[in-house]
mmCIF file of C-alpha atoms and ligand atoms in Angstrom:
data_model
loop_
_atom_site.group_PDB
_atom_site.id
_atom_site.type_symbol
_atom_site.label_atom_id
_atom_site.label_comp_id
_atom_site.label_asym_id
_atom_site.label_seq_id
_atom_site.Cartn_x
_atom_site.Cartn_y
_atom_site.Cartn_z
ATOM 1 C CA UNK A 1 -10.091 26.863 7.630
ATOM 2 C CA UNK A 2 -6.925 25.600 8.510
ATOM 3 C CA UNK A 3 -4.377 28.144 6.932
ATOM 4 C CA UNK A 4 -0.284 26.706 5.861
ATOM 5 C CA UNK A 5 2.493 28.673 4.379
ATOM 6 C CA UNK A 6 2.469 28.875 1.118
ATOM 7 C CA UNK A 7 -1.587 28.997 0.935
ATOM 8 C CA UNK A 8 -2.816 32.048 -0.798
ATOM 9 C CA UNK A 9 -3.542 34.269 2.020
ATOM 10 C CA UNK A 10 -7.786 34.320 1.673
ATOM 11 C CA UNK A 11 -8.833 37.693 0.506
ATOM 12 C CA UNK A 12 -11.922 39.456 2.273
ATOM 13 C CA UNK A 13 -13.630 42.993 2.263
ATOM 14 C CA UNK A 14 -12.976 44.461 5.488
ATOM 15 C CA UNK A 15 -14.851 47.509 7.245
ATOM 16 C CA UNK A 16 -11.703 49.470 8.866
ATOM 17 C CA UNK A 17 -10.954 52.650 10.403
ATOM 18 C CA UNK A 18 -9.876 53.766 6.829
ATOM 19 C CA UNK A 19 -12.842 52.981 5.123
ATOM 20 C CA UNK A 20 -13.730 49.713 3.487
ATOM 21 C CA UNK A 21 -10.546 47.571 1.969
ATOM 22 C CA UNK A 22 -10.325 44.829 0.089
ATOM 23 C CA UNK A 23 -7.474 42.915 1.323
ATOM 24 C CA UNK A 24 -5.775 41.595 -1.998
ATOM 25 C CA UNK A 25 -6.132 45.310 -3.647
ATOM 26 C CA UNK A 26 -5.051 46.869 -0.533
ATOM 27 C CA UNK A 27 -1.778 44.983 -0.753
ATOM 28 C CA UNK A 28 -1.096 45.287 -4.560
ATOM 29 C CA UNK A 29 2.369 44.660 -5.460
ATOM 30 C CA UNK A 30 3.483 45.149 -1.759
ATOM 31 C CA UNK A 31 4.280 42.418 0.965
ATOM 32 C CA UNK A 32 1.781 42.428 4.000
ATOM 33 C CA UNK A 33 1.084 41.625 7.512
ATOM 34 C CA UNK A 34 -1.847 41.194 9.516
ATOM 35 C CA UNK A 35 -2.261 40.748 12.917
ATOM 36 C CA UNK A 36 -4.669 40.358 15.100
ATOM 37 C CA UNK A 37 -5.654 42.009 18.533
ATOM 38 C CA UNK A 38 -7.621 40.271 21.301
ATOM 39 C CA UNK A 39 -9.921 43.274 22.201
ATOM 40 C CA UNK A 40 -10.043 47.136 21.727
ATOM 41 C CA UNK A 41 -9.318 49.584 24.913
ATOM 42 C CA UNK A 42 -6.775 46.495 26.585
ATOM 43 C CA UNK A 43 -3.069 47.633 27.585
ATOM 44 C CA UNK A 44 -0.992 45.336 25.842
ATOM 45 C CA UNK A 45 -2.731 45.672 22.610
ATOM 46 C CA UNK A 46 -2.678 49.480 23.270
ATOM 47 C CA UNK A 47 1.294 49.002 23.277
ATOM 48 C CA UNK A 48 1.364 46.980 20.212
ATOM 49 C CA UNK A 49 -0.152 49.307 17.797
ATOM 50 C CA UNK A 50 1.550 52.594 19.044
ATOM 51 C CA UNK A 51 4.936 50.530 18.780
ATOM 52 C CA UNK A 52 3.566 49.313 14.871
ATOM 53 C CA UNK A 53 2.866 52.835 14.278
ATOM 54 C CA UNK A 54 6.300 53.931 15.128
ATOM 55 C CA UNK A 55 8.006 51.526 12.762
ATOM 56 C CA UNK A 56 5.735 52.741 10.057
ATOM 57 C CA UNK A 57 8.726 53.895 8.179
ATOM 58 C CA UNK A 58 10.921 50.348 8.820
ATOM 59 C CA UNK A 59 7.488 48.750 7.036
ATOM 60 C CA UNK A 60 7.122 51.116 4.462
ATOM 61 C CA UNK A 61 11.347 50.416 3.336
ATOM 62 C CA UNK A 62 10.376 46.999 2.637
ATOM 63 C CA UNK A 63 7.452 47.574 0.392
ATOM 64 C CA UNK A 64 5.152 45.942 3.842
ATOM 65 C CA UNK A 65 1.571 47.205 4.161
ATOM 66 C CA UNK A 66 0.371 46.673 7.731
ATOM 67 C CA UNK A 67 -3.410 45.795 8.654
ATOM 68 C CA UNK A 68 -4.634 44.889 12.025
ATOM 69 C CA UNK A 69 -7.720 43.636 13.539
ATOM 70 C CA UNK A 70 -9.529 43.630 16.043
ATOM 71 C CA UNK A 71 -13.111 42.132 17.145
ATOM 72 C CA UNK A 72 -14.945 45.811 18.209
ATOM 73 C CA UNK A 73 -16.842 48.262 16.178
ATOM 74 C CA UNK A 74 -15.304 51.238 14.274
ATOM 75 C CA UNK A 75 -16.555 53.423 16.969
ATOM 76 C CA UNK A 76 -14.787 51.566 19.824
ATOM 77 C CA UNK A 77 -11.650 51.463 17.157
ATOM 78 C CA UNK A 78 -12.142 55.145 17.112
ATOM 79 C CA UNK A 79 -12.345 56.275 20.517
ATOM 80 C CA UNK A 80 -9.546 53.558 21.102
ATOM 81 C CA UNK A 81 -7.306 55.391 18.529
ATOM 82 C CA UNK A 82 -7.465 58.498 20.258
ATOM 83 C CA UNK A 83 -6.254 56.875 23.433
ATOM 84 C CA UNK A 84 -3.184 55.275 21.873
ATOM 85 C CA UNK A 85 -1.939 58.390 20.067
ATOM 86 C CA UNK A 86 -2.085 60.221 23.634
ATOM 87 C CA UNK A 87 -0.829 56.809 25.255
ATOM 88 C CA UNK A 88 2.334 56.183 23.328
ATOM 89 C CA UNK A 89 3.149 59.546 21.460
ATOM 90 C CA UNK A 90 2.513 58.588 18.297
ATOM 91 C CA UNK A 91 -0.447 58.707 15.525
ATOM 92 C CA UNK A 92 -1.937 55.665 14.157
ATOM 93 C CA UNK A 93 -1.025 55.240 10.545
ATOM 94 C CA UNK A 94 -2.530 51.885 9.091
ATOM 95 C CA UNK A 95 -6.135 50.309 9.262
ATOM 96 C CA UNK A 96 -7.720 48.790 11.968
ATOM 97 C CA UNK A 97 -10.327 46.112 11.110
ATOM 98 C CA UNK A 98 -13.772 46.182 13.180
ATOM 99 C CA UNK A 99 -14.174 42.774 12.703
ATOM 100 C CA UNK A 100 -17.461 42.385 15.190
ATOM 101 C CA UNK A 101 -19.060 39.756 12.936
ATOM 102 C CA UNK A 102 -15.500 37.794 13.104
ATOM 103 C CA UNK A 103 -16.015 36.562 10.059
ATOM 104 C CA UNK A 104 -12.173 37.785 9.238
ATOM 105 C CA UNK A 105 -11.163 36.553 12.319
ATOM 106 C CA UNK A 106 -13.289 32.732 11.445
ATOM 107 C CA UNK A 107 -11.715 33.250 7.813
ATOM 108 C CA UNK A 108 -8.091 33.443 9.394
ATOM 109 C CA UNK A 109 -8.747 30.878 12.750
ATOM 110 C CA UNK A 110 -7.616 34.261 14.519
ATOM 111 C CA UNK A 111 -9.881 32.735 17.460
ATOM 112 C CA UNK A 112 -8.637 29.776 19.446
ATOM 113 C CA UNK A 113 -11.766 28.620 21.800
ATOM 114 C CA UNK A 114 -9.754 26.778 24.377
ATOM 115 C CA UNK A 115 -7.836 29.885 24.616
ATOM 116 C CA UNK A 116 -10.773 32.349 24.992
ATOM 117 C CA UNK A 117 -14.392 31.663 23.512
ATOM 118 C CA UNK A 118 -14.799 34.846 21.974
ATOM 119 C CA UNK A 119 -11.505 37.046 21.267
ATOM 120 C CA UNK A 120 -8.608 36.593 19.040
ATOM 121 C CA UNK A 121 -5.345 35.684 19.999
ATOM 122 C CA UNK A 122 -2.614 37.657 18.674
ATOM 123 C CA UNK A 123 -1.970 35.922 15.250
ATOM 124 C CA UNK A 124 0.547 37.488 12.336
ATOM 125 C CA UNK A 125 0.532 36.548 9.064
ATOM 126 C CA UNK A 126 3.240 37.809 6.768
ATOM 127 C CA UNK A 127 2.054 37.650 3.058
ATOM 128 C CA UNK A 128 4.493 38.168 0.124
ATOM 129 C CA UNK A 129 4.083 40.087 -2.743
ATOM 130 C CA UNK A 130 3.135 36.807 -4.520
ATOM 131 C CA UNK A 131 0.214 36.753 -2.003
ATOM 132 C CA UNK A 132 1.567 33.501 -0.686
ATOM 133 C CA UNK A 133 1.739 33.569 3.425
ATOM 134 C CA UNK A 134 5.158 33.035 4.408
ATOM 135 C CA UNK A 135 4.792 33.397 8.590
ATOM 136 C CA UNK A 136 2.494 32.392 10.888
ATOM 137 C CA UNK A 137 3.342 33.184 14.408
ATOM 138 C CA UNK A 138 0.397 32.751 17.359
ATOM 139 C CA UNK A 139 0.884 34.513 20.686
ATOM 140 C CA UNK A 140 -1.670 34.410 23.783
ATOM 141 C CA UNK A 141 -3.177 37.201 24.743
ATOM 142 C CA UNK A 142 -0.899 37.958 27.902
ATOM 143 C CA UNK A 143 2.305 38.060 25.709
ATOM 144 C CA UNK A 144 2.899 41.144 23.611
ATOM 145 C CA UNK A 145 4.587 40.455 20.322
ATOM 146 C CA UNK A 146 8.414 41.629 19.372
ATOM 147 C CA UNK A 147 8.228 43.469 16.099
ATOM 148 C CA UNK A 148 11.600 44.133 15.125
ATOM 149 C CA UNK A 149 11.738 40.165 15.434
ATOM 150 C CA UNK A 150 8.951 40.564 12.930
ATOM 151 C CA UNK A 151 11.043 42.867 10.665
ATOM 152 C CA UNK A 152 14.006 40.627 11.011
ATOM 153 C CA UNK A 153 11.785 38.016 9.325
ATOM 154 C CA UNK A 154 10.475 40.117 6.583
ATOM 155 C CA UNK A 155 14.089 41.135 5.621
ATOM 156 C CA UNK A 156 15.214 36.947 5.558
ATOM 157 C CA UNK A 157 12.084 36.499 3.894
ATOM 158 C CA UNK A 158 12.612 39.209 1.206
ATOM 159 C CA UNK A 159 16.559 38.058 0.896
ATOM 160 C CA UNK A 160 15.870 34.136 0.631
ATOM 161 C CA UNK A 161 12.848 35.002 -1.913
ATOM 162 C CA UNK A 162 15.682 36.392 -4.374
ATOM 163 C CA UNK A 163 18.928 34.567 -3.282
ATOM 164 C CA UNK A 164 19.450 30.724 -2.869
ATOM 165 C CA UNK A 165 20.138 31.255 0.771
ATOM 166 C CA UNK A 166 19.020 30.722 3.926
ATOM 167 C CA UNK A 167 19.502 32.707 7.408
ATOM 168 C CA UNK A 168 21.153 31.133 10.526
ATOM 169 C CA UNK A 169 19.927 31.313 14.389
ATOM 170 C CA UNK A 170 19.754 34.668 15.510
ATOM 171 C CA UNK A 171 20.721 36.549 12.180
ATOM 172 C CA UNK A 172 20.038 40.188 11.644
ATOM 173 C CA UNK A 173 20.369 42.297 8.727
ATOM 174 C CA UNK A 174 24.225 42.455 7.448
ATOM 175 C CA UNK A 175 25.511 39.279 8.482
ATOM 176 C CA UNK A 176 26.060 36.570 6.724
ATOM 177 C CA UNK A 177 23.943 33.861 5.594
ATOM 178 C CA UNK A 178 24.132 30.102 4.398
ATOM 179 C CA UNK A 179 23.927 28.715 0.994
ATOM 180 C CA UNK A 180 21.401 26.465 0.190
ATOM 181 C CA UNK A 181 22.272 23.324 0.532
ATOM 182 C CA UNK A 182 20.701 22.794 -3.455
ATOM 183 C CA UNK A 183 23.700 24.674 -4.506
ATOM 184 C CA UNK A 184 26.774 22.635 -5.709
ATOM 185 C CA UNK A 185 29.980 23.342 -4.528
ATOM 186 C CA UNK A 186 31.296 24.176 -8.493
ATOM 187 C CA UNK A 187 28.646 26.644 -8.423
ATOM 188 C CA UNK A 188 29.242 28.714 -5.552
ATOM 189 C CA UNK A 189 32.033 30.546 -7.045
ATOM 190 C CA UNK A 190 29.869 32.102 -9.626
ATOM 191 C CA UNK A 191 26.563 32.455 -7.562
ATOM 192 C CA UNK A 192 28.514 33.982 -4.220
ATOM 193 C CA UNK A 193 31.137 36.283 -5.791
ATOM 194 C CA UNK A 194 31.686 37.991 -2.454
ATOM 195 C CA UNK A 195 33.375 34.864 -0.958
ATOM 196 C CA UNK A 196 32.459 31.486 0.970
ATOM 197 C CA UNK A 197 33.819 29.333 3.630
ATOM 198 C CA UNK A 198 33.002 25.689 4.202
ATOM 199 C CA UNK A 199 32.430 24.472 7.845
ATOM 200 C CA UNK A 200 31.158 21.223 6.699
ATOM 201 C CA UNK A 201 30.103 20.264 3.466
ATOM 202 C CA UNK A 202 26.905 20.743 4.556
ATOM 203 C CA UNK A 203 27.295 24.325 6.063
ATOM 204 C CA UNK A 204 28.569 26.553 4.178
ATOM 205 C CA UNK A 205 28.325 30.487 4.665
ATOM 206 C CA UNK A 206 28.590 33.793 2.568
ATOM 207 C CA UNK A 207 27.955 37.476 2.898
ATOM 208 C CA UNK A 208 24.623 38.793 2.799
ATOM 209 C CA UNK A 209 24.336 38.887 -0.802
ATOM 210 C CA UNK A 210 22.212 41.507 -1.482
ATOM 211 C CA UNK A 211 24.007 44.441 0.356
HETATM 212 C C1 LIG B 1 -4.163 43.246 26.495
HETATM 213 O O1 LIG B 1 -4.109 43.571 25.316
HETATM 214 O O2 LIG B 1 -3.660 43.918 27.370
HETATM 215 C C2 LIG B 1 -4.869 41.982 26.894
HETATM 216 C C3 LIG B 1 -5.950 41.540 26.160
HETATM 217 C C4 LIG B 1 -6.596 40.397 26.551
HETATM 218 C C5 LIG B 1 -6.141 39.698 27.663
HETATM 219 C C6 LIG B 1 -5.020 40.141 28.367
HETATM 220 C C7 LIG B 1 -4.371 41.298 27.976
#
């Protein structure tokens, strides 16, 4: 199944190193992200999850439940787990998926076969709390991702959800943004009390609005 933003992110019943979830309850009222992980006991993905489980606490201040995924059993996953809490000093504080029947992996098109015939490439899907996917980013397996790129996302995601804004090249966190180009110039005023400037009539910029 081809999957798009916007699409309702498919829901499944997962076995994972926490017990069996159900994706869509797991989540609840929270924003999500699952990503995927080519193979258990590999060094890059090793790196990856130790560096998701430090940022538990930069997930957990946006209301973002993490899941991950990968194609082994739960006692590979297991074993695995051990290694990248001694590994990279941390504990492991989300699910992994043992997904050895990829039927997650089919359900998401997690596997690319001109890439590799039977592993997952390293796909993330960001899900908002409307269950709508709102990011789809593919990596190969040689290329470990960047996830405080991945939080920079979730906090322009969360900000142009509420505000009729959008986020320029590079932005991070507390700078400023651009005004949607839906919103008349009469209106700005009221909508942007902080203060605008206009470049061009067609780029126009404010403070982050919701700090
Ligand atoms: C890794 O996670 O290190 C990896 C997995 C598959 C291919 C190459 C690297």
């Amino acid at each position: 199944m081809t999957l798009r933003l916007g699409d309702i992110a498919p829901d499944f019943t997962a076995v994972t190193t926490e017990g069996e979830i159900n994706f869509h309850e797991y989540l609840g009222e929270n924003w999500g992200i699952l990503f995927s992980h080519p193979a258990d006991y590999t060094p890059v993905c090793t790196t990856e999850l130790g560096t998701v489980a430090k940022l538990k606490s930069e997930f957990d201040k946006r209301n973002v439940k993490v899941l991950a995924l990968s194609v082994d059993g739960l006692a590979d996953h297991e074993g695995w787990i051990k290694d990248i809490n001694e590994t990279q000093a941390t504990q492991v504080n989300f699910p992994l998926i043992a997904d050895k029947d990829r039927k997650i992996s089919q359900l998401y098109d997690m596997i690319h076969p001109n890439a590799s015939e039977n592993f997952t490439v390293r796909s993330v899907f960001v899900i908002g709390d409307d269950r709508k996917i709102k990011l789809i980013i593919t990596y190969p397996a040689s290329t470990g991702r960047n996830f405080d790129e991945l939080l920079r996302v979730i906090d322009s995601l969360q900000l142009t959800a509420d505000y009729s804004v959008a986020t320029p090249a590079n932005w991070k966190q507390g700078e400023d943004v651009v005004i949607a180009p839906s919103i008349k110039n009469e209106d700005i005023s009221s909508k942007f009390p902080k203060g605008h400037k206009v470049i061009k009539p067609y780029l126009r910029s404010t403070p982050q609005p919701n700090i």
